[in-house]
Amino acid sequence: MRTDISFKTEDGTILRGWHYLPDSRAGKVPTIVMAHGFSAVKEMYLDRFAETFAAAGLGAVVFDNRNFGASDGEPRQEIDPWQQVRDYRDAITYAQSLPETDADRIGVWGSSYSGGHVLVLGAIDRRVKCVVAQVPLASGHDNARRLIRSDYFAGLQAAFDEDRRARMAGKPPAMLPVVAEDPTAPSALPTPDSWAWFSETGRTRAPSWRNEVTLRSVEMFTEYEPGSYVGFISPTPLMMVVALGDVLTVADLALAAYERALEPKRLVALPGGHFDAYVKDFDASAKPAAAWFVQHLASR
């Protein structure tokens, strides 16, 4: 069962999404708090993951990140990773307030950029009792160095500086495409599979998705280091779902972060690339995640 929801963050911004419940339940249920990755909106397959969790007897609170999709927030299309972490924490508070939620059995699920967020959340918010990080960002700096040619970096940093001067002068923030058909053209996610997935999924499932972010979003990406928190998650159980062919949030960085995590932990290795976790490898990613949540939340 799915219902539309909205809630206010601590700073008064309204976030909107869905609340999923199992079709049959007795009493309060463990609940998973979920949001999407870099620029993506909830219609981009988060419904399928939440449905899988509900079929396993779990509730789910799914929301669009501020400045995107159905949620409020300004400037539109801006991604501040630390603000998104704070919004996740407000979403946990909201989920705990629902009469159907067992407030002592909260899990968090994230994918790609939000896969990095849930690593941070698992370390800093002990209301979280179980974590699943799918194809997560581990290091903004190292990942950016993989995605951006070294001879382009000085020009990018100069663009960051110029954007900062322009904003200080009262001009609107500079914008950048999320993806481009030509992987050598300026974009935030310059891989061919990023173009293919966002273009197709935006057309078929998520008409509210827009192919642009603020340039400042990319600057904040390069400064964000969620993998530095992974050693602090224990004793909260952690599952990491890593796509071995991932060239966006590159697999070896995620695997290295997993090695730094303490027990209890589990690694699920997918054979495909980053976006296969949502489609071709969906069962291989969603079903182990649901089982992990059931194992560590249902018996609490």
PDB file of C-alpha atoms in Angstrom:
ATOM      1  CA  MET A   1       0.000   0.000   0.000  1.00  0.00           C
ATOM      2  CA  ARG A   2       1.356   3.408  -1.000  1.00  0.00           C
ATOM      3  CA  THR A   3       0.211   6.841   0.103  1.00  0.00           C
ATOM      4  CA  ASP A   4       1.513  10.300  -0.755  1.00  0.00           C
ATOM      5  CA  ILE A   5       3.262  12.138   2.083  1.00  0.00           C
ATOM      6  CA  SER A   6       4.793  15.516   2.841  1.00  0.00           C
ATOM      7  CA  PHE A   7       6.736  16.737   5.840  1.00  0.00           C
ATOM      8  CA  LYS A   8       8.686  19.787   6.955  1.00  0.00           C
ATOM      9  CA  THR A   9      12.388  19.747   7.617  1.00  0.00           C
ATOM     10  CA  GLU A  10      13.834  21.567  10.591  1.00  0.00           C
ATOM     11  CA  ASP A  11      14.328  24.694   8.462  1.00  0.00           C
ATOM     12  CA  GLY A  12      10.721  24.583   7.211  1.00  0.00           C
ATOM     13  CA  THR A  13      11.292  23.168   3.701  1.00  0.00           C
ATOM     14  CA  ILE A  14       8.526  20.806   2.581  1.00  0.00           C
ATOM     15  CA  LEU A  15       9.720  17.459   1.216  1.00  0.00           C
ATOM     16  CA  ARG A  16       7.293  15.158  -0.585  1.00  0.00           C
ATOM     17  CA  GLY A  17       7.267  11.476  -1.300  1.00  0.00           C
ATOM     18  CA  TRP A  18       5.587   8.151  -0.615  1.00  0.00           C
ATOM     19  CA  HIS A  19       4.877   5.978   2.406  1.00  0.00           C
ATOM     20  CA  TYR A  20       4.793   2.236   1.753  1.00  0.00           C
ATOM     21  CA  LEU A  21       3.306  -0.343   4.107  1.00  0.00           C
ATOM     22  CA  PRO A  22       2.990  -4.123   3.824  1.00  0.00           C
ATOM     23  CA  ASP A  23      -0.415  -5.236   2.568  1.00  0.00           C
ATOM     24  CA  SER A  24      -0.882  -7.228   5.756  1.00  0.00           C
ATOM     25  CA  ARG A  25       0.698  -6.349   9.076  1.00  0.00           C
ATOM     26  CA  ALA A  26       0.196  -6.811  12.781  1.00  0.00           C
ATOM     27  CA  GLY A  27       1.238  -3.799  14.793  1.00  0.00           C
ATOM     28  CA  LYS A  28       4.042  -1.380  14.061  1.00  0.00           C
ATOM     29  CA  VAL A  29       6.578  -2.223  11.359  1.00  0.00           C
ATOM     30  CA  PRO A  30      10.295  -1.597  10.805  1.00  0.00           C
ATOM     31  CA  THR A  31      10.663   1.286   8.353  1.00  0.00           C
ATOM     32  CA  ILE A  32      13.315   2.098   5.751  1.00  0.00           C
ATOM     33  CA  VAL A  33      14.058   5.744   4.909  1.00  0.00           C
ATOM     34  CA  MET A  34      15.096   6.233   1.286  1.00  0.00           C
ATOM     35  CA  ALA A  35      16.106   8.975  -1.156  1.00  0.00           C
ATOM     36  CA  HIS A  36      17.812   8.965  -4.546  1.00  0.00           C
ATOM     37  CA  GLY A  37      21.245   9.897  -5.791  1.00  0.00           C
ATOM     38  CA  PHE A  38      22.788  12.788  -7.730  1.00  0.00           C
ATOM     39  CA  SER A  39      19.929  14.790  -9.357  1.00  0.00           C
ATOM     40  CA  ALA A  40      17.628  11.723  -9.582  1.00  0.00           C
ATOM     41  CA  VAL A  41      13.993  11.750  -8.483  1.00  0.00           C
ATOM     42  CA  LYS A  42      11.996   9.062  -6.703  1.00  0.00           C
ATOM     43  CA  GLU A  43      10.227   7.823  -9.855  1.00  0.00           C
ATOM     44  CA  MET A  44      13.579   6.586 -11.122  1.00  0.00           C
ATOM     45  CA  TYR A  45      13.008   3.070  -9.733  1.00  0.00           C
ATOM     46  CA  LEU A  46      12.802   3.852  -6.005  1.00  0.00           C
ATOM     47  CA  ASP A  47       9.209   2.617  -6.158  1.00  0.00           C
ATOM     48  CA  ARG A  48      10.433  -0.849  -7.144  1.00  0.00           C
ATOM     49  CA  PHE A  49      12.849  -1.041  -4.207  1.00  0.00           C
ATOM     50  CA  ALA A  50      10.196   0.183  -1.759  1.00  0.00           C
ATOM     51  CA  GLU A  51       7.716  -2.370  -3.126  1.00  0.00           C
ATOM     52  CA  THR A  52      10.282  -5.126  -2.544  1.00  0.00           C
ATOM     53  CA  PHE A  53      10.784  -3.957   1.035  1.00  0.00           C
ATOM     54  CA  ALA A  54       7.021  -3.775   1.642  1.00  0.00           C
ATOM     55  CA  ALA A  55       6.596  -7.314   0.283  1.00  0.00           C
ATOM     56  CA  ALA A  56       9.148  -8.412   2.907  1.00  0.00           C
ATOM     57  CA  GLY A  57       7.043  -6.900   5.709  1.00  0.00           C
ATOM     58  CA  LEU A  58       8.824  -3.534   5.963  1.00  0.00           C
ATOM     59  CA  GLY A  59       7.548   0.005   5.741  1.00  0.00           C
ATOM     60  CA  ALA A  60       9.341   2.589   3.620  1.00  0.00           C
ATOM     61  CA  VAL A  61       9.442   6.384   3.574  1.00  0.00           C
ATOM     62  CA  VAL A  62      10.636   7.529   0.142  1.00  0.00           C
ATOM     63  CA  PHE A  63      11.193  11.227  -0.561  1.00  0.00           C
ATOM     64  CA  ASP A  64      12.537  13.541  -3.227  1.00  0.00           C
ATOM     65  CA  ASN A  65      15.604  15.476  -2.169  1.00  0.00           C
ATOM     66  CA  ARG A  66      15.064  19.192  -1.602  1.00  0.00           C
ATOM     67  CA  ASN A  67      15.324  21.317  -4.777  1.00  0.00           C
ATOM     68  CA  PHE A  68      14.304  18.315  -6.906  1.00  0.00           C
ATOM     69  CA  GLY A  69      11.163  16.607  -8.151  1.00  0.00           C
ATOM     70  CA  ALA A  70       8.068  17.102  -5.988  1.00  0.00           C
ATOM     71  CA  SER A  71       9.960  18.606  -3.045  1.00  0.00           C
ATOM     72  CA  ASP A  72      10.338  22.296  -2.332  1.00  0.00           C
ATOM     73  CA  GLY A  73      13.624  24.121  -1.922  1.00  0.00           C
ATOM     74  CA  GLU A  74      15.738  26.796  -3.567  1.00  0.00           C
ATOM     75  CA  PRO A  75      17.828  27.144  -5.585  1.00  0.00           C
ATOM     76  CA  ARG A  76      16.281  24.490  -7.788  1.00  0.00           C
ATOM     77  CA  GLN A  77      18.622  21.785  -9.062  1.00  0.00           C
ATOM     78  CA  GLU A  78      21.236  22.386  -6.356  1.00  0.00           C
ATOM     79  CA  ILE A  79      22.771  19.433  -4.503  1.00  0.00           C
ATOM     80  CA  ASP A  80      24.357  20.114  -1.141  1.00  0.00           C
ATOM     81  CA  PRO A  81      25.381  16.688   0.219  1.00  0.00           C
ATOM     82  CA  TRP A  82      25.443  17.797   3.850  1.00  0.00           C
ATOM     83  CA  GLN A  83      22.012  19.395   3.524  1.00  0.00           C
ATOM     84  CA  GLN A  84      20.758  16.119   2.056  1.00  0.00           C
ATOM     85  CA  VAL A  85      22.190  14.269   5.065  1.00  0.00           C
ATOM     86  CA  ARG A  86      20.337  16.664   7.372  1.00  0.00           C
ATOM     87  CA  ASP A  87      17.138  16.087   5.380  1.00  0.00           C
ATOM     88  CA  TYR A  88      17.554  12.323   5.747  1.00  0.00           C
ATOM     89  CA  ARG A  89      17.735  12.863   9.511  1.00  0.00           C
ATOM     90  CA  ASP A  90      14.538  14.915   9.429  1.00  0.00           C
ATOM     91  CA  ALA A  91      12.923  12.173   7.327  1.00  0.00           C
ATOM     92  CA  ILE A  92      13.902   9.662  10.037  1.00  0.00           C
ATOM     93  CA  THR A  93      12.209  11.869  12.628  1.00  0.00           C
ATOM     94  CA  TYR A  94       9.117  12.047  10.423  1.00  0.00           C
ATOM     95  CA  ALA A  95       9.112   8.275   9.875  1.00  0.00           C
ATOM     96  CA  GLN A  96       9.340   7.686  13.613  1.00  0.00           C
ATOM     97  CA  SER A  97       6.278   9.918  14.129  1.00  0.00           C
ATOM     98  CA  LEU A  98       4.046   7.769  11.917  1.00  0.00           C
ATOM     99  CA  PRO A  99       1.666   5.531  13.897  1.00  0.00           C
ATOM    100  CA  GLU A 100       2.544   2.523  11.736  1.00  0.00           C
ATOM    101  CA  THR A 101       6.297   2.813  12.403  1.00  0.00           C
ATOM    102  CA  ASP A 102       8.246   1.008  15.091  1.00  0.00           C
ATOM    103  CA  ALA A 103      10.484   3.943  16.007  1.00  0.00           C
ATOM    104  CA  ASP A 104      13.196   1.644  17.378  1.00  0.00           C
ATOM    105  CA  ARG A 105      13.551  -0.236  14.082  1.00  0.00           C
ATOM    106  CA  ILE A 106      14.692   2.292  11.473  1.00  0.00           C
ATOM    107  CA  GLY A 107      16.856   1.393   8.490  1.00  0.00           C
ATOM    108  CA  VAL A 108      18.327   3.619   5.788  1.00  0.00           C
ATOM    109  CA  TRP A 109      18.864   2.779   2.131  1.00  0.00           C
ATOM    110  CA  GLY A 110      20.691   4.938  -0.375  1.00  0.00           C
ATOM    111  CA  SER A 111      22.109   4.556  -3.851  1.00  0.00           C
ATOM    112  CA  SER A 112      24.984   6.296  -5.617  1.00  0.00           C
ATOM    113  CA  TYR A 113      25.274   9.771  -4.016  1.00  0.00           C
ATOM    114  CA  SER A 114      22.730   8.882  -1.332  1.00  0.00           C
ATOM    115  CA  GLY A 115      24.616   5.599  -0.909  1.00  0.00           C
ATOM    116  CA  GLY A 116      27.367   7.827   0.452  1.00  0.00           C
ATOM    117  CA  HIS A 117      24.845   9.699   2.608  1.00  0.00           C
ATOM    118  CA  VAL A 118      23.716   6.528   4.379  1.00  0.00           C
ATOM    119  CA  LEU A 119      27.339   5.694   5.236  1.00  0.00           C
ATOM    120  CA  VAL A 120      27.483   9.034   7.046  1.00  0.00           C
ATOM    121  CA  LEU A 121      24.086   8.479   8.654  1.00  0.00           C
ATOM    122  CA  GLY A 122      25.024   5.041   9.913  1.00  0.00           C
ATOM    123  CA  ALA A 123      28.030   6.583  11.648  1.00  0.00           C
ATOM    124  CA  ILE A 124      26.462   9.697  13.169  1.00  0.00           C
ATOM    125  CA  ASP A 125      22.806   8.857  13.855  1.00  0.00           C
ATOM    126  CA  ARG A 126      22.268   5.956  16.245  1.00  0.00           C
ATOM    127  CA  ARG A 127      18.550   5.937  15.583  1.00  0.00           C
ATOM    128  CA  VAL A 128      19.605   4.067  12.447  1.00  0.00           C
ATOM    129  CA  LYS A 129      19.690   0.355  13.221  1.00  0.00           C
ATOM    130  CA  CYS A 130      20.626  -1.005   9.760  1.00  0.00           C
ATOM    131  CA  VAL A 131      22.270   0.422   6.612  1.00  0.00           C
ATOM    132  CA  VAL A 132      22.253  -0.577   2.940  1.00  0.00           C
ATOM    133  CA  ALA A 133      24.515   1.469   0.643  1.00  0.00           C
ATOM    134  CA  GLN A 134      24.028   0.576  -3.029  1.00  0.00           C
ATOM    135  CA  VAL A 135      26.731   1.527  -5.582  1.00  0.00           C
ATOM    136  CA  PRO A 136      27.833   4.229  -3.108  1.00  0.00           C
ATOM    137  CA  LEU A 137      30.065   7.217  -3.574  1.00  0.00           C
ATOM    138  CA  ALA A 138      33.057   6.706  -1.270  1.00  0.00           C
ATOM    139  CA  SER A 139      35.213   9.755  -2.054  1.00  0.00           C
ATOM    140  CA  GLY A 140      34.191  12.860  -3.950  1.00  0.00           C
ATOM    141  CA  HIS A 141      37.813  13.908  -4.496  1.00  0.00           C
ATOM    142  CA  ASP A 142      39.059  10.542  -5.716  1.00  0.00           C
ATOM    143  CA  ASN A 143      35.941   9.889  -7.765  1.00  0.00           C
ATOM    144  CA  ALA A 144      36.191  13.285  -9.453  1.00  0.00           C
ATOM    145  CA  ARG A 145      39.812  12.549 -10.318  1.00  0.00           C
ATOM    146  CA  ARG A 146      38.629   9.373 -12.080  1.00  0.00           C
ATOM    147  CA  LEU A 147      35.841  11.121 -13.997  1.00  0.00           C
ATOM    148  CA  ILE A 148      37.589  14.369 -14.972  1.00  0.00           C
ATOM    149  CA  ARG A 149      40.741  14.446 -17.080  1.00  0.00           C
ATOM    150  CA  SER A 150      43.666  15.925 -15.199  1.00  0.00           C
ATOM    151  CA  ASP A 151      44.228  18.597 -17.855  1.00  0.00           C
ATOM    152  CA  TYR A 152      40.622  19.786 -17.377  1.00  0.00           C
ATOM    153  CA  PHE A 153      40.862  20.208 -13.610  1.00  0.00           C
ATOM    154  CA  ALA A 154      42.478  23.644 -13.520  1.00  0.00           C
ATOM    155  CA  GLY A 155      39.807  25.007 -15.845  1.00  0.00           C
ATOM    156  CA  LEU A 156      37.057  23.478 -13.697  1.00  0.00           C
ATOM    157  CA  GLN A 157      38.447  25.029 -10.533  1.00  0.00           C
ATOM    158  CA  ALA A 158      38.670  28.380 -12.318  1.00  0.00           C
ATOM    159  CA  ALA A 159      34.999  28.012 -13.243  1.00  0.00           C
ATOM    160  CA  PHE A 160      34.165  27.331  -9.581  1.00  0.00           C
ATOM    161  CA  ASP A 161      35.968  30.542  -8.614  1.00  0.00           C
ATOM    162  CA  GLU A 162      34.232  32.606 -11.297  1.00  0.00           C
ATOM    163  CA  ASP A 163      30.834  31.221 -10.260  1.00  0.00           C
ATOM    164  CA  ARG A 164      31.572  32.198  -6.658  1.00  0.00           C
ATOM    165  CA  ARG A 165      32.428  35.777  -7.699  1.00  0.00           C
ATOM    166  CA  ALA A 166      29.271  35.978  -9.823  1.00  0.00           C
ATOM    167  CA  ARG A 167      27.052  34.741  -6.986  1.00  0.00           C
ATOM    168  CA  MET A 168      28.660  37.242  -4.606  1.00  0.00           C
ATOM    169  CA  ALA A 169      27.720  39.969  -7.117  1.00  0.00           C
ATOM    170  CA  GLY A 170      24.081  38.836  -7.008  1.00  0.00           C
ATOM    171  CA  LYS A 171      23.989  36.810 -10.210  1.00  0.00           C
ATOM    172  CA  PRO A 172      22.214  33.434 -10.389  1.00  0.00           C
ATOM    173  CA  PRO A 173      24.336  30.298  -9.971  1.00  0.00           C
ATOM    174  CA  ALA A 174      25.950  28.840 -13.066  1.00  0.00           C
ATOM    175  CA  MET A 175      24.327  25.655 -14.386  1.00  0.00           C
ATOM    176  CA  LEU A 176      25.754  22.476 -15.913  1.00  0.00           C
ATOM    177  CA  PRO A 177      24.094  19.497 -17.634  1.00  0.00           C
ATOM    178  CA  VAL A 178      23.909  16.373 -15.496  1.00  0.00           C
ATOM    179  CA  VAL A 179      24.710  14.224 -18.535  1.00  0.00           C
ATOM    180  CA  ALA A 180      25.697  14.762 -22.157  1.00  0.00           C
ATOM    181  CA  GLU A 181      25.593  12.426 -25.124  1.00  0.00           C
ATOM    182  CA  ASP A 182      29.218  13.302 -25.868  1.00  0.00           C
ATOM    183  CA  PRO A 183      31.188  12.136 -22.793  1.00  0.00           C
ATOM    184  CA  THR A 184      33.879  14.743 -23.536  1.00  0.00           C
ATOM    185  CA  ALA A 185      31.353  17.603 -23.356  1.00  0.00           C
ATOM    186  CA  PRO A 186      30.869  19.447 -20.048  1.00  0.00           C
ATOM    187  CA  SER A 187      28.566  17.524 -17.694  1.00  0.00           C
ATOM    188  CA  ALA A 188      28.425  16.491 -14.058  1.00  0.00           C
ATOM    189  CA  LEU A 189      28.364  12.743 -14.777  1.00  0.00           C
ATOM    190  CA  PRO A 190      30.506  12.277 -17.898  1.00  0.00           C
ATOM    191  CA  THR A 191      30.060   8.566 -18.659  1.00  0.00           C
ATOM    192  CA  PRO A 192      28.155   7.009 -21.578  1.00  0.00           C
ATOM    193  CA  ASP A 193      26.037   4.834 -19.265  1.00  0.00           C
ATOM    194  CA  SER A 194      24.991   7.932 -17.297  1.00  0.00           C
ATOM    195  CA  TRP A 195      23.693   9.543 -20.499  1.00  0.00           C
ATOM    196  CA  ALA A 196      21.869   6.358 -21.538  1.00  0.00           C
ATOM    197  CA  TRP A 197      20.190   5.732 -18.170  1.00  0.00           C
ATOM    198  CA  PHE A 198      19.157   9.272 -17.315  1.00  0.00           C
ATOM    199  CA  SER A 199      17.909   9.971 -20.841  1.00  0.00           C
ATOM    200  CA  GLU A 200      15.837   6.792 -21.035  1.00  0.00           C
ATOM    201  CA  THR A 201      14.595   6.774 -17.452  1.00  0.00           C
ATOM    202  CA  GLY A 202      13.763  10.465 -17.502  1.00  0.00           C
ATOM    203  CA  ARG A 203      11.720   9.953 -20.664  1.00  0.00           C
ATOM    204  CA  THR A 204       9.863   6.792 -19.629  1.00  0.00           C
ATOM    205  CA  ARG A 205       9.483   7.063 -15.844  1.00  0.00           C
ATOM    206  CA  ALA A 206      10.330  10.518 -14.509  1.00  0.00           C
ATOM    207  CA  PRO A 207       9.190  13.515 -16.574  1.00  0.00           C
ATOM    208  CA  SER A 208       9.954  15.812 -13.616  1.00  0.00           C
ATOM    209  CA  TRP A 209      13.687  15.064 -13.916  1.00  0.00           C
ATOM    210  CA  ARG A 210      15.702  17.929 -15.405  1.00  0.00           C
ATOM    211  CA  ASN A 211      19.081  17.588 -17.044  1.00  0.00           C
ATOM    212  CA  GLU A 212      20.846  20.339 -15.119  1.00  0.00           C
ATOM    213  CA  VAL A 213      22.441  21.073 -11.764  1.00  0.00           C
ATOM    214  CA  THR A 214      24.192  24.109 -10.375  1.00  0.00           C
ATOM    215  CA  LEU A 215      27.918  24.206 -10.971  1.00  0.00           C
ATOM    216  CA  ARG A 216      28.277  24.651  -7.215  1.00  0.00           C
ATOM    217  CA  SER A 217      26.765  21.135  -6.836  1.00  0.00           C
ATOM    218  CA  VAL A 218      29.793  19.718  -8.638  1.00  0.00           C
ATOM    219  CA  GLU A 219      32.156  21.744  -6.443  1.00  0.00           C
ATOM    220  CA  MET A 220      30.470  20.332  -3.329  1.00  0.00           C
ATOM    221  CA  PHE A 221      30.705  16.828  -4.826  1.00  0.00           C
ATOM    222  CA  THR A 222      34.489  17.149  -5.044  1.00  0.00           C
ATOM    223  CA  GLU A 223      34.640  18.116  -1.341  1.00  0.00           C
ATOM    224  CA  TYR A 224      32.443  15.309   0.004  1.00  0.00           C
ATOM    225  CA  GLU A 225      34.128  12.308   1.661  1.00  0.00           C
ATOM    226  CA  PRO A 226      31.456   9.907   2.975  1.00  0.00           C
ATOM    227  CA  GLY A 227      33.829   6.952   2.958  1.00  0.00           C
ATOM    228  CA  SER A 228      35.780   8.579   5.778  1.00  0.00           C
ATOM    229  CA  TYR A 229      32.869   7.695   8.100  1.00  0.00           C
ATOM    230  CA  VAL A 230      32.657   4.008   7.254  1.00  0.00           C
ATOM    231  CA  GLY A 231      34.818   2.851  10.163  1.00  0.00           C
ATOM    232  CA  PHE A 232      32.421   4.483  12.620  1.00  0.00           C
ATOM    233  CA  ILE A 233      29.241   2.665  11.495  1.00  0.00           C
ATOM    234  CA  SER A 234      29.802  -0.463  13.610  1.00  0.00           C
ATOM    235  CA  PRO A 235      28.058  -1.902  15.589  1.00  0.00           C
ATOM    236  CA  THR A 236      25.219  -0.902  13.233  1.00  0.00           C
ATOM    237  CA  PRO A 237      24.957  -3.605  10.523  1.00  0.00           C
ATOM    238  CA  LEU A 238      26.147  -2.450   7.093  1.00  0.00           C
ATOM    239  CA  MET A 239      25.516  -3.963   3.676  1.00  0.00           C
ATOM    240  CA  MET A 240      27.313  -2.542   0.665  1.00  0.00           C
ATOM    241  CA  VAL A 241      26.102  -3.422  -2.807  1.00  0.00           C
ATOM    242  CA  VAL A 242      28.932  -2.828  -5.275  1.00  0.00           C
ATOM    243  CA  ALA A 243      28.702  -3.147  -9.050  1.00  0.00           C
ATOM    244  CA  LEU A 244      32.022  -4.595 -10.194  1.00  0.00           C
ATOM    245  CA  GLY A 245      31.698  -2.874 -13.570  1.00  0.00           C
ATOM    246  CA  ASP A 246      30.916   0.520 -12.049  1.00  0.00           C
ATOM    247  CA  VAL A 247      32.786   3.346 -13.786  1.00  0.00           C
ATOM    248  CA  LEU A 248      30.747   6.164 -12.224  1.00  0.00           C
ATOM    249  CA  THR A 249      31.102   5.619  -8.457  1.00  0.00           C
ATOM    250  CA  VAL A 250      34.033   3.436  -9.303  1.00  0.00           C
ATOM    251  CA  ALA A 251      34.055  -0.064  -7.864  1.00  0.00           C
ATOM    252  CA  ASP A 252      37.554  -0.165  -6.383  1.00  0.00           C
ATOM    253  CA  LEU A 253      36.928   2.935  -4.264  1.00  0.00           C
ATOM    254  CA  ALA A 254      33.722   1.407  -2.889  1.00  0.00           C
ATOM    255  CA  LEU A 255      35.450  -1.921  -2.220  1.00  0.00           C
ATOM    256  CA  ALA A 256      38.270  -0.171  -0.380  1.00  0.00           C
ATOM    257  CA  ALA A 257      35.705   1.606   1.786  1.00  0.00           C
ATOM    258  CA  TYR A 258      34.036  -1.716   2.528  1.00  0.00           C
ATOM    259  CA  GLU A 259      37.360  -3.136   3.710  1.00  0.00           C
ATOM    260  CA  ARG A 260      37.653  -0.280   6.222  1.00  0.00           C
ATOM    261  CA  ALA A 261      34.218  -1.026   7.682  1.00  0.00           C
ATOM    262  CA  LEU A 262      33.978  -3.135  10.822  1.00  0.00           C
ATOM    263  CA  GLU A 263      31.617  -6.011  11.494  1.00  0.00           C
ATOM    264  CA  PRO A 264      28.759  -6.715  11.191  1.00  0.00           C
ATOM    265  CA  LYS A 265      28.918  -6.160   7.473  1.00  0.00           C
ATOM    266  CA  ARG A 266      28.113  -7.902   4.213  1.00  0.00           C
ATOM    267  CA  LEU A 267      29.255  -7.278   0.650  1.00  0.00           C
ATOM    268  CA  VAL A 268      27.000  -7.991  -2.327  1.00  0.00           C
ATOM    269  CA  ALA A 269      28.885  -7.891  -5.634  1.00  0.00           C
ATOM    270  CA  LEU A 270      26.885  -7.273  -8.798  1.00  0.00           C
ATOM    271  CA  PRO A 271      28.316  -8.258 -12.187  1.00  0.00           C
ATOM    272  CA  GLY A 272      27.189  -5.196 -14.131  1.00  0.00           C
ATOM    273  CA  GLY A 273      27.673  -1.457 -14.130  1.00  0.00           C
ATOM    274  CA  HIS A 274      26.385   1.353 -11.947  1.00  0.00           C
ATOM    275  CA  PHE A 275      22.904   1.629 -13.427  1.00  0.00           C
ATOM    276  CA  ASP A 276      22.343  -2.112 -13.813  1.00  0.00           C
ATOM    277  CA  ALA A 277      21.596  -2.150 -10.071  1.00  0.00           C
ATOM    278  CA  TYR A 278      18.255  -0.479 -10.901  1.00  0.00           C
ATOM    279  CA  VAL A 279      17.288  -2.582 -13.906  1.00  0.00           C
ATOM    280  CA  LYS A 280      19.145  -5.671 -15.153  1.00  0.00           C
ATOM    281  CA  ASP A 281      20.591  -6.541 -11.733  1.00  0.00           C
ATOM    282  CA  PHE A 282      17.573  -5.301  -9.776  1.00  0.00           C
ATOM    283  CA  ASP A 283      16.720  -8.633  -8.127  1.00  0.00           C
ATOM    284  CA  ALA A 284      20.368  -9.186  -7.217  1.00  0.00           C
ATOM    285  CA  SER A 285      20.475  -5.824  -5.450  1.00  0.00           C
ATOM    286  CA  ALA A 286      16.969  -5.413  -3.989  1.00  0.00           C
ATOM    287  CA  LYS A 287      16.340  -8.892  -2.611  1.00  0.00           C
ATOM    288  CA  PRO A 288      19.555  -9.152  -0.534  1.00  0.00           C
ATOM    289  CA  ALA A 289      18.879  -5.634   0.780  1.00  0.00           C
ATOM    290  CA  ALA A 290      15.382  -6.628   1.889  1.00  0.00           C
ATOM    291  CA  ALA A 291      16.733  -9.784   3.546  1.00  0.00           C
ATOM    292  CA  TRP A 292      19.421  -7.753   5.365  1.00  0.00           C
ATOM    293  CA  PHE A 293      16.829  -5.352   6.737  1.00  0.00           C
ATOM    294  CA  VAL A 294      14.572  -8.219   7.812  1.00  0.00           C
ATOM    295  CA  GLN A 295      17.475 -10.015   9.485  1.00  0.00           C
ATOM    296  CA  HIS A 296      18.568  -7.004  11.514  1.00  0.00           C
ATOM    297  CA  LEU A 297      15.300  -5.133  12.091  1.00  0.00           C
ATOM    298  CA  ALA A 298      12.492  -7.684  12.241  1.00  0.00           C
ATOM    299  CA  SER A 299      13.952  -9.517  15.228  1.00  0.00           C
ATOM    300  CA  ARG A 300      14.816  -6.408  17.287  1.00  0.00           C
TER     301      ARG A 300
END
